[in-house]
Amino acid sequence: MASRRPSSVKGDPIPFSPFSAITNSFTGFHRNWLSLRTEKLGRVDNTWLRLSPSLKEKSVLRLDASIISAGLAQELKRFKIQNMSETDARVDFFDEMKQRFLSFKKQKYLGEVEHFKTLAKAQSPKFMVIACVDSRVCPSNILGFQPGEAFMVRNVANLVPPLENGRTETNAALEFAVKTLQVQNIFVIGHSCCAGIQTLMTMQDDENSSFIERWVANAKVAKLRTKEAIHLSFDQQCKHCEKESINCSLLNLLTYPWIEERVRKGTLSLQGGYYDFLRCTFEIWTLDFKESNVSHGSKLPVKDKAFWC
């Protein structure tokens, strides 16, 4: 004999819905399902009590379905409104981007069409620029690099890892720029309020579990030198480290034999730059290469320092 479900009214079995009263899905049954539904009806009258169990079940299922349908319709309406708003925002942005492109084509490309035809055949940039990925510090906007003038790679905190740290996208770009394009300058540009350097300054020395932590650890020498200035506040230390990491990257460049050889011969120059976007100032300096006093891990000798404001 089939077992009966618990009774709530004079032994009648409680009709049940295949939907959970909590999730509106096929995942379970709420033991107070009937009372929850009758609360929505307001009361259970005698007509309902006189109905047979099968009619009760059909009635409640219809009620449950209507409630679920109304809820889904409301949710779908909210989703459509939100989706339309997001779509409109995307359309507006790409429409603006389209206008920017058309403006570039009209004012720049068509005005210098012969120059762009020459670039289509080959590039011969004089600069290799290593800058940060930060959206606020695009070198082309800040320094006015034109198409074909600078071969550029951007990474977190504008770092150059030493040769011993293995292959990365950055040293692959360096190899192409120096060996194939034969650039005359490698320009490492840092900036103020760098989140990568802030991560470096706050992480523990043995913490390198994330991609970012492993990457910024390439500048750990700069961090160690900065920590020596214990009289500085944290913000001041970060700014100091932002500049010190540029110098460390310039020294790391010399760990690549094909760079060090060209620097010694004078066919390749290594520059550092620092953009303070809070004050809109720019500092620039050149590595003063002297084989007798430049070694990996030593303090960087510089020359031709300038401050633009």
XYZ file of C-alpha atoms in Angstrom:
309
model
C 0.000 0.000 0.000
C 1.407 3.374 -1.065
C 2.455 5.634 1.776
C 0.505 8.860 2.232
C 1.986 12.283 2.577
C 1.428 14.223 5.848
C -2.105 15.589 6.200
C -3.070 19.158 7.034
C -6.915 19.225 6.797
C -8.916 16.246 8.165
C -6.449 13.718 6.865
C -6.439 14.961 3.276
C -3.006 14.625 1.671
C -1.227 17.911 1.000
C -1.092 18.567 -2.705
C 2.407 19.393 -3.850
C 4.111 21.411 -6.569
C 7.121 20.146 -8.514
C 8.689 23.555 -7.880
C 10.560 24.529 -4.742
C 8.786 27.235 -2.741
C 12.210 28.837 -2.250
C 13.911 28.491 -5.632
C 11.032 27.988 -8.125
C 12.965 25.076 -9.555
C 12.696 21.290 -9.629
C 15.079 20.957 -6.704
C 12.856 20.270 -3.715
C 9.601 20.614 -1.807
C 8.768 23.034 0.965
C 6.967 21.332 3.829
C 4.797 24.418 4.348
C 4.136 24.787 0.651
C 0.289 24.763 0.953
C 0.203 27.323 3.759
C 2.489 29.593 1.769
C 0.190 29.416 -1.213
C -2.991 29.910 0.853
C -1.467 33.050 2.375
C -1.398 34.467 -1.131
C -5.095 33.553 -1.542
C -5.952 35.149 1.815
C -8.091 32.287 3.162
C -9.176 28.697 2.566
C -12.994 28.571 2.300
C -15.364 25.604 2.543
C -15.510 25.215 -1.236
C -11.834 24.492 -1.282
C -12.112 21.976 1.549
C -14.886 20.107 -0.293
C -12.756 19.677 -3.391
C -11.332 16.245 -4.066
C -7.552 15.847 -3.646
C -7.021 15.605 -7.410
C -8.930 18.856 -8.071
C -7.048 20.555 -5.255
C -3.766 19.510 -6.800
C -4.769 20.766 -10.259
C -5.971 24.077 -8.830
C -2.826 24.645 -6.826
C -0.611 23.678 -9.742
C -2.388 26.250 -11.902
C -1.957 28.838 -9.152
C 1.708 27.965 -8.725
C 2.280 28.145 -12.471
C 0.614 31.564 -12.667
C 2.729 32.896 -9.810
C 5.910 31.533 -11.408
C 4.888 32.865 -14.817
C 4.237 36.331 -13.411
C 7.587 36.293 -11.590
C 9.475 35.187 -14.692
C 7.720 37.818 -16.806
C 8.697 40.531 -14.322
C 12.290 39.301 -14.200
C 12.451 39.144 -18.004
C 11.147 42.707 -18.225
C 13.814 43.927 -15.803
C 16.487 42.039 -17.754
C 15.341 43.546 -21.053
C 15.406 47.078 -19.642
C 18.870 46.576 -18.158
C 20.145 44.875 -21.303
C 18.778 47.660 -23.505
C 20.490 50.251 -21.312
C 23.838 48.426 -21.491
C 23.471 47.889 -25.238
C 22.721 51.573 -25.775
C 25.840 52.485 -23.792
C 27.969 50.146 -25.917
C 26.447 51.478 -29.114
C 27.093 55.065 -28.009
C 30.722 54.264 -27.182
C 31.428 52.471 -30.454
C 29.638 55.216 -32.352
C 32.006 57.701 -30.723
C 34.938 55.433 -31.575
C 33.756 55.348 -35.189
C 33.740 59.143 -35.295
C 37.264 59.233 -33.862
C 38.466 56.833 -36.556
C 36.810 58.810 -39.341
C 38.358 61.983 -37.952
C 41.803 60.297 -37.909
C 41.338 59.122 -41.481
C 40.279 62.550 -42.734
C 42.690 64.730 -40.787
C 45.722 62.442 -40.396
C 45.756 59.548 -42.846
C 44.515 61.340 -45.962
C 46.639 64.366 -45.087
C 49.794 62.218 -44.959
C 48.843 59.417 -47.306
C 52.324 59.113 -48.838
C 53.868 58.700 -45.394
C 51.412 55.899 -44.552
C 52.117 54.205 -47.888
C 55.792 54.193 -46.948
C 54.994 52.738 -43.512
C 52.985 49.989 -45.209
C 56.187 48.737 -46.817
C 58.421 48.818 -43.717
C 58.938 50.427 -40.326
C 62.148 51.963 -39.025
C 61.392 53.486 -35.604
C 64.153 55.243 -33.722
C 62.678 54.421 -30.308
C 61.779 51.268 -28.438
C 59.381 52.379 -25.664
C 58.603 50.272 -22.599
C 55.662 51.751 -20.722
C 52.985 50.757 -18.225
C 49.611 49.316 -19.224
C 47.840 51.953 -17.111
C 45.079 53.537 -19.221
C 45.996 57.027 -17.979
C 49.561 57.106 -19.299
C 49.573 56.397 -23.036
C 53.033 57.482 -24.313
C 51.681 58.421 -27.749
C 49.315 60.938 -26.151
C 51.780 62.287 -23.604
C 54.874 62.537 -25.825
C 53.223 62.811 -29.209
C 54.760 59.750 -30.867
C 53.514 59.523 -34.451
C 52.906 56.302 -36.416
C 56.235 54.698 -37.237
C 58.275 56.624 -34.643
C 58.197 54.240 -31.664
C 58.088 50.468 -31.364
C 56.191 49.987 -28.121
C 55.522 47.326 -25.507
C 53.413 47.962 -22.414
C 53.317 45.806 -19.306
C 52.404 46.111 -15.631
C 54.707 48.688 -13.983
C 56.845 49.123 -17.152
C 59.369 46.495 -16.067
C 62.256 44.848 -17.890
C 63.102 41.462 -16.339
C 66.759 40.393 -16.350
C 67.873 37.812 -18.899
C 68.204 35.158 -16.192
C 64.450 35.273 -15.515
C 63.695 33.619 -18.831
C 61.521 34.374 -21.824
C 58.764 36.955 -21.646
C 56.797 39.036 -24.132
C 58.891 42.041 -23.120
C 62.291 40.585 -23.973
C 60.851 39.098 -27.163
C 59.846 42.619 -28.194
C 63.278 43.895 -27.162
C 65.006 41.315 -29.302
C 62.931 42.246 -32.347
C 63.383 45.985 -31.783
C 67.153 45.804 -31.301
C 68.178 43.019 -33.678
C 65.674 43.481 -36.504
C 64.490 47.082 -36.366
C 67.838 48.321 -35.001
C 66.343 51.062 -32.842
C 68.737 53.697 -31.538
C 67.035 54.321 -28.184
C 65.324 52.198 -25.553
C 63.082 54.408 -23.443
C 61.626 53.034 -20.165
C 58.784 55.266 -18.975
C 57.263 55.052 -15.485
C 54.537 57.118 -13.888
C 52.983 58.305 -10.622
C 50.326 56.353 -8.695
C 51.395 53.046 -10.267
C 49.248 50.191 -8.922
C 51.903 47.648 -9.895
C 54.513 49.342 -7.723
C 51.999 49.713 -4.885
C 51.448 45.935 -5.084
C 55.203 45.386 -4.955
C 55.550 47.619 -1.899
C 52.730 45.937 0.069
C 53.327 42.270 -0.765
C 55.427 40.064 1.480
C 58.758 38.917 0.070
C 57.596 35.294 -0.097
C 54.252 36.155 -1.732
C 54.220 35.576 -5.473
C 51.178 33.387 -5.990
C 49.325 35.662 -8.430
C 50.426 36.591 -11.945
C 50.824 40.220 -10.885
C 52.904 39.407 -7.808
C 55.196 37.145 -9.796
C 55.644 39.825 -12.419
C 56.306 42.823 -10.135
C 58.813 40.713 -8.204
C 61.128 41.561 -11.105
C 61.553 44.926 -9.368
C 62.334 43.559 -5.898
C 65.778 45.210 -5.963
C 64.052 48.593 -6.314
C 61.849 47.739 -3.345
C 64.831 46.814 -1.171
C 66.559 50.097 -1.992
C 63.382 52.030 -1.269
C 62.856 50.359 2.109
C 66.191 51.790 3.194
C 64.536 55.230 3.219
C 62.601 54.538 6.412
C 61.960 58.253 7.030
C 59.590 58.406 4.021
C 55.830 57.888 4.244
C 54.304 54.992 2.318
C 53.168 57.263 -0.530
C 56.623 58.794 -0.724
C 58.191 55.337 -0.723
C 55.938 54.284 -3.609
C 56.977 57.337 -5.621
C 60.619 56.647 -4.848
C 60.199 53.011 -5.901
C 58.431 54.042 -9.129
C 61.580 55.901 -10.156
C 64.001 53.348 -8.737
C 62.299 50.534 -10.663
C 62.969 52.432 -13.912
C 66.682 52.495 -13.091
C 66.604 48.795 -12.239
C 65.002 48.091 -15.622
C 67.735 50.109 -17.360
C 70.364 47.996 -15.591
C 68.449 44.812 -16.431
C 68.664 45.780 -20.105
C 72.430 45.390 -19.854
C 72.032 41.709 -18.929
C 71.135 41.042 -22.587
C 74.452 40.653 -24.501
C 73.093 42.080 -27.758
C 71.956 45.206 -25.905
C 75.076 45.605 -23.775
C 77.283 45.279 -26.871
C 75.462 48.045 -28.745
C 75.438 50.332 -25.684
C 79.208 49.900 -25.329
C 79.713 50.722 -28.999
C 77.509 53.807 -28.702
C 74.937 52.686 -31.276
C 72.204 52.243 -28.672
C 71.196 54.622 -25.896
C 69.149 53.756 -22.776
C 66.813 56.412 -21.345
C 64.510 56.580 -18.349
C 61.446 58.774 -18.026
C 58.931 59.526 -15.271
C 55.504 61.065 -15.894
C 53.731 62.601 -12.906
C 50.161 62.902 -14.139
C 49.009 64.595 -10.924
C 51.200 67.607 -11.734
C 51.665 66.953 -15.462
C 55.462 67.003 -15.285
C 58.009 64.784 -16.982
C 61.538 63.822 -15.926
C 64.029 62.268 -18.316
C 67.570 60.932 -17.926
C 70.099 58.833 -19.836
C 72.159 55.932 -18.554
C 75.824 56.952 -18.424
C 77.489 53.751 -19.528
C 80.976 53.215 -18.233
C 82.077 49.632 -18.153
C 84.083 50.212 -15.006
C 81.177 51.335 -12.814
C 78.075 49.674 -14.298
C 77.205 46.179 -13.124
C 73.962 44.355 -12.447
C 72.692 45.404 -9.023
C 74.820 48.548 -8.771
C 73.504 52.095 -8.542
C 72.708 53.629 -11.908
C 75.010 56.394 -13.172
C 72.989 58.888 -15.213
C 73.532 61.980 -17.356
C 71.551 64.544 -19.319
C 68.864 64.861 -16.674
C 65.969 67.167 -17.537
C 62.694 68.203 -15.962
C 59.782 69.305 -18.146
C 56.937 71.241 -16.598
